[in-house]
XYZ file of C-alpha atoms in Angstrom:
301
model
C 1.335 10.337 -7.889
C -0.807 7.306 -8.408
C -4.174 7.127 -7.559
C -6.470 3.986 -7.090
C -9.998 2.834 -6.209
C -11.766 0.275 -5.504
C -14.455 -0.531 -7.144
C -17.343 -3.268 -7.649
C -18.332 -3.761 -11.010
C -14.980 -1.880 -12.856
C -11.775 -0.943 -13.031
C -9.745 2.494 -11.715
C -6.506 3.656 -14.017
C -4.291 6.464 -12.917
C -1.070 7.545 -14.723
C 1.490 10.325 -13.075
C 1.734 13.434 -15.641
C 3.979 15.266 -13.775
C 4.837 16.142 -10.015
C 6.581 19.291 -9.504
C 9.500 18.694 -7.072
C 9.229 21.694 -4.240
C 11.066 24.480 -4.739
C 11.676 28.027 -2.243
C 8.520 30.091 -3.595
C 10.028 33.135 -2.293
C 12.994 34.337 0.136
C 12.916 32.437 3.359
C 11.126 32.780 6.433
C 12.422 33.923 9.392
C 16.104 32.361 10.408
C 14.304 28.929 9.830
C 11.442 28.997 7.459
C 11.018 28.344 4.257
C 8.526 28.891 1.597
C 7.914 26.036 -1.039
C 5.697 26.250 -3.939
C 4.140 22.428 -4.891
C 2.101 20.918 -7.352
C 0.833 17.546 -9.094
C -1.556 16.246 -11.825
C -2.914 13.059 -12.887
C -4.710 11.749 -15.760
C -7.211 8.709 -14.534
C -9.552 6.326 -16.440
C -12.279 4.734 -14.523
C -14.519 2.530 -16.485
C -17.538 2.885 -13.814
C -17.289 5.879 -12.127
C -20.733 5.545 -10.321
C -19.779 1.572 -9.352
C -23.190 1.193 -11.254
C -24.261 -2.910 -12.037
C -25.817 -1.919 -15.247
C -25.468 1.510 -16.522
C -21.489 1.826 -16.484
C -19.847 5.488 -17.117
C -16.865 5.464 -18.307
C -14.672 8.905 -17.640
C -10.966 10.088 -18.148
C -10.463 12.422 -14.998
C -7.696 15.299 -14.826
C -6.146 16.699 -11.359
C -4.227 19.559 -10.949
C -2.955 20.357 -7.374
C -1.079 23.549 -7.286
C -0.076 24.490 -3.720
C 2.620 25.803 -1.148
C 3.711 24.848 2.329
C 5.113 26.940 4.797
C 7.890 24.959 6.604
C 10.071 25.931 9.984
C 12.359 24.012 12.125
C 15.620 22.488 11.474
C 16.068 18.570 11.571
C 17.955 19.182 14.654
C 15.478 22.089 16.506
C 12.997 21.318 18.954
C 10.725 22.945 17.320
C 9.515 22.386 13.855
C 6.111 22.610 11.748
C 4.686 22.735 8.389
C 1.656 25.327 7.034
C 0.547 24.005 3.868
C -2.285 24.686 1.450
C -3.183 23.174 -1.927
C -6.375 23.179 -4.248
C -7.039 20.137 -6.349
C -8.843 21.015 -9.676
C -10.660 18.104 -10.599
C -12.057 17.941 -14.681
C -13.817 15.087 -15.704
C -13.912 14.936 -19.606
C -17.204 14.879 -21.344
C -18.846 15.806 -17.848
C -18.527 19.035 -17.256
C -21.222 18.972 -14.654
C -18.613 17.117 -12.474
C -15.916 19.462 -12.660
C -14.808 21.008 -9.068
C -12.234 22.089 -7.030
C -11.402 20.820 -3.609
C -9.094 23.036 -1.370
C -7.264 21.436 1.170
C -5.219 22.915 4.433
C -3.170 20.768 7.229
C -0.535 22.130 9.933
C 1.499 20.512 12.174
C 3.627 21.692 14.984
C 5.743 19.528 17.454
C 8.101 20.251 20.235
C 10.574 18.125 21.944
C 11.966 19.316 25.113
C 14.048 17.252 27.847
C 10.590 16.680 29.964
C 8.277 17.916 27.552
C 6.351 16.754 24.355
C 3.738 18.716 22.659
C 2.299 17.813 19.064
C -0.145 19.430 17.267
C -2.189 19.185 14.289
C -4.931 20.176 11.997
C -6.629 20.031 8.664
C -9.387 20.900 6.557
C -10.388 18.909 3.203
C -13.183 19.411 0.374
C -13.873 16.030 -0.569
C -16.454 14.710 -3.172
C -17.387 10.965 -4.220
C -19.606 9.758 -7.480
C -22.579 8.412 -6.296
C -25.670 6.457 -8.176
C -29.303 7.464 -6.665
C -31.988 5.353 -6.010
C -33.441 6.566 -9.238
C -30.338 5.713 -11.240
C -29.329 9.784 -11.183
C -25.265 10.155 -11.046
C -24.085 13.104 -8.398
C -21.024 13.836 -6.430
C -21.820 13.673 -2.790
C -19.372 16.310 -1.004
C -18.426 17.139 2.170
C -16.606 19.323 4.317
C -13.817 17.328 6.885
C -12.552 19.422 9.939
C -9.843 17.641 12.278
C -7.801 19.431 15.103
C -5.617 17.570 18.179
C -3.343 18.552 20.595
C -1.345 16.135 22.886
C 1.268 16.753 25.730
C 3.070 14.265 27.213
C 4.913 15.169 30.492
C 8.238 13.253 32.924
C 6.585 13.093 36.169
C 9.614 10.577 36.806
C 12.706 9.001 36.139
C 10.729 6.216 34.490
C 7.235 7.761 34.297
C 5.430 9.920 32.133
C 1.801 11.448 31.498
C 0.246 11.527 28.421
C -3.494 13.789 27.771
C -4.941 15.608 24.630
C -7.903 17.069 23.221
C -9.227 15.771 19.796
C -12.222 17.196 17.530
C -13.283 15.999 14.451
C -16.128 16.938 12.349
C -17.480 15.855 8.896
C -20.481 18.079 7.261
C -22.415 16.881 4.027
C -23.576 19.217 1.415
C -26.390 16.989 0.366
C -29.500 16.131 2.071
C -30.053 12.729 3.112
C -26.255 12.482 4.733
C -25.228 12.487 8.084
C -22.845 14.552 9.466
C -20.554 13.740 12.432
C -19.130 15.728 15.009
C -16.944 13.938 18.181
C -14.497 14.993 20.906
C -12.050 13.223 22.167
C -9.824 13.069 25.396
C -7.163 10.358 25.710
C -5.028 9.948 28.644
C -2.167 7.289 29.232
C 0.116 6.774 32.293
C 3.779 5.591 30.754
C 6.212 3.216 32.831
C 9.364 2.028 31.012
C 10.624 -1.092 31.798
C 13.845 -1.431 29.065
C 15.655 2.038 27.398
C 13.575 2.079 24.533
C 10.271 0.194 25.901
C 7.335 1.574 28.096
C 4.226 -0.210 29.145
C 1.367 1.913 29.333
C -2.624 2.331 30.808
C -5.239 4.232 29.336
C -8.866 6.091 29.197
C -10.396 7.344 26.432
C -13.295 9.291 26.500
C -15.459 10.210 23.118
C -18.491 12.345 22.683
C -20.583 11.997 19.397
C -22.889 14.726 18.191
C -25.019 13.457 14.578
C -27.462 15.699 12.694
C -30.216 13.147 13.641
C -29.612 13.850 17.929
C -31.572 10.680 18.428
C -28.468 9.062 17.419
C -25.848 10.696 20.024
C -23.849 8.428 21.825
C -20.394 8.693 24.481
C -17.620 6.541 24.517
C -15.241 4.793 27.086
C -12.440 3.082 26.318
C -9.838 1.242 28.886
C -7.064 0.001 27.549
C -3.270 -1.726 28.196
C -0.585 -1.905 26.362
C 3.260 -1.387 25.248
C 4.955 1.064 22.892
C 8.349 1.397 21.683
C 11.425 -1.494 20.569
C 10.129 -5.089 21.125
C 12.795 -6.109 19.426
C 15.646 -4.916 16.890
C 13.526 -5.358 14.178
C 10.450 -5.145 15.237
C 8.978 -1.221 16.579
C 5.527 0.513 17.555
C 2.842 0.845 19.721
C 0.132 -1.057 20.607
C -2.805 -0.923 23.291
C -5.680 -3.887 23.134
C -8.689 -3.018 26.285
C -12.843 -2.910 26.819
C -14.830 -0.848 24.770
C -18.222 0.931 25.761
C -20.470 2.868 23.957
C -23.570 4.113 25.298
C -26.644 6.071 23.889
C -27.515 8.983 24.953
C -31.649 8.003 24.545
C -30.981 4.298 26.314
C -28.775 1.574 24.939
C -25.479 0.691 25.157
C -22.668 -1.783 23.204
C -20.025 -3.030 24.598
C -16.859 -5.353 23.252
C -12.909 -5.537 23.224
C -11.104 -2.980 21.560
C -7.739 -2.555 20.201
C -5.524 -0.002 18.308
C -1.770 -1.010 17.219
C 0.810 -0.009 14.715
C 3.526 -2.310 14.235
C 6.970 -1.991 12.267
C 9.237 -4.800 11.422
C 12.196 -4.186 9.625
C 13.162 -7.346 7.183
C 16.085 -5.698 5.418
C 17.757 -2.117 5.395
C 15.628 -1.033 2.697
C 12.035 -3.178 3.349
C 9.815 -2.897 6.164
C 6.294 -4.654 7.030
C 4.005 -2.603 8.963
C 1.407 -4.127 10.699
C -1.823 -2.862 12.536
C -5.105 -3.678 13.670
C -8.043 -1.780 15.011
C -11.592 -2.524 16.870
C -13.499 0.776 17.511
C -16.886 2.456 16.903
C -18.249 4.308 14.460
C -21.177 5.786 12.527
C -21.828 5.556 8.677
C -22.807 8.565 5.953
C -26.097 7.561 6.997
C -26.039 7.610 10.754
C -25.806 3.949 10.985
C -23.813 3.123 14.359
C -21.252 0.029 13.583
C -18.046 -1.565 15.077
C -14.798 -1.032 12.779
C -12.857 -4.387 13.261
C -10.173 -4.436 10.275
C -5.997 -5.639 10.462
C -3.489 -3.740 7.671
C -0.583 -5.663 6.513
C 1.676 -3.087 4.089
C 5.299 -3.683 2.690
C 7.493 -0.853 1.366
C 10.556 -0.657 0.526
């Protein structure tokens, strides 16, 4: 496990102590479950752990992740899923104060059918982040991270297909002077393919965003085109590019392109390039509405 960070004024180390491969916890589950116990740790240096211009704090930091995931489904099944829980004990050496421990849950369940496709997912997370104050005071600022979706897709066709879900996210802070952010979301695409393995698409997406400060509570509407599947040999994904609207709830409204694609091209048998870009709204820790324009480029191999 290697961890990094970005920081402005310092540097973020992180060394692998040990990862503990999985290994059955218990007898199995049911004709297709299984029961794995997991675990990591990492020892980290950061040399400014509150990204602090002039009073730098320099901290080793220690996590231990024991955990263990629930898994069902053969490769082959049309029916798999994971349940999986781990708690990451965080020490931070000579600052006790910062010690915690962060629990963390996700599941996942998918079925495949002839017709038929049904995925879904959720998670919880603990998170925390070293913050500086206005008064130069150092403090974790935590926060509480709720996600759950569920999305169909549905042959109406030899060639067509239907695509809806239901998507909630919600972040909570555990400080004051943080915003928290709750939104639903309900995508829907019509699917036409054109070649075996490529469909063009349209799509609505409609978001609702709820803030601790109401004043700030806007909807969303996003129309969208776009293709999904094998462009080429190489090259694999999906990608939609449309019109973006976001309107405010107590008058106001923005309005711009948007886009949301995910792009793999293979260059060998063991390297691939992936490939993305995004243009969306969103609101800051502070309430701040904004437009999240960014590309990723990535190689692995």
């Amino acid at each position: 496990v290697i961890i990094t960070k970005k920081t402005t004024a310092g540097a973020f180390l992180a060394v692998a102590l040990f990862w503990t491969p999985r290994a059955p916890a218990f007898e199995p589950v049911g004709e297709t479950g299984n029961l794995y116990a997991t675990g990591a740790a990492t020892a980290a240096y950061n040399d400014n752990l509150f990204l602090s211009p002039t009073n730098r704090k320099s901290v080793a930091v220690f996590d231990l992740a024991p955990g263990l995931s629930l898994e069902y489904g053969r490769q082959e099944s049309p029916n798999q899923g994971q349940l999986a829980y781990s708690e990451d004990f965080l020490l931070f050496r000579g600052n006790k104060s910062l010690d915690d421990n962060l629990a963390n849950v996700v599941f996942w369940d998918k079925y495949q059918g002839a017709q038929t496709k049904l995925n879904f997912d959720g998670s919880f997370h603990e998170l925390d982040q070293a913050e500086q104050g206005f008064e130069g005071e150092n403090f974790l600022v935590k926060r509480d991270a709720y996600h759950a979706d569920a999305k169909g897709e549905f042959a109406l066709g030899p060639k067509t297909s239907f695509g809806l879900g239901g998507i909630y996210d919600d972040t909570e802070y555990h400080n004051a002077g943080f915003t928290d952010w709750r939104w639903y979301e309900v995508p829907a695409n019509l699917y036409y393919s054109v070649l075996p393995k490529l469909d063009l698409s349209a799509g609505f997406r409609y978001r609702d965003n709820y803030l601790s400060q109401s004043s700030l509570n806007s909807q969303d509407y996003y129309y969208n085109v776009g293709a999904r599947g094998q462009f080429t040999a190489k090259l694999t994904g999906e990608l939609d590019v449309g019109y973006n609207v976001r309107s405010f709830r107590h008058g106001g409204n923005d309005r711009g392109a948007g886009a949301d694609s995910s792009l793999n091209y293979a260059m060998t048998g063991k390297t691939s390039l992936t490939l993305g870009g995004t243009s969306d709204y969103g609101y800051d820790a502070f309430g701040q509405a904004y437009r999240d324009t960014g590309e990723i480029g990535r190689a692995s191999g």
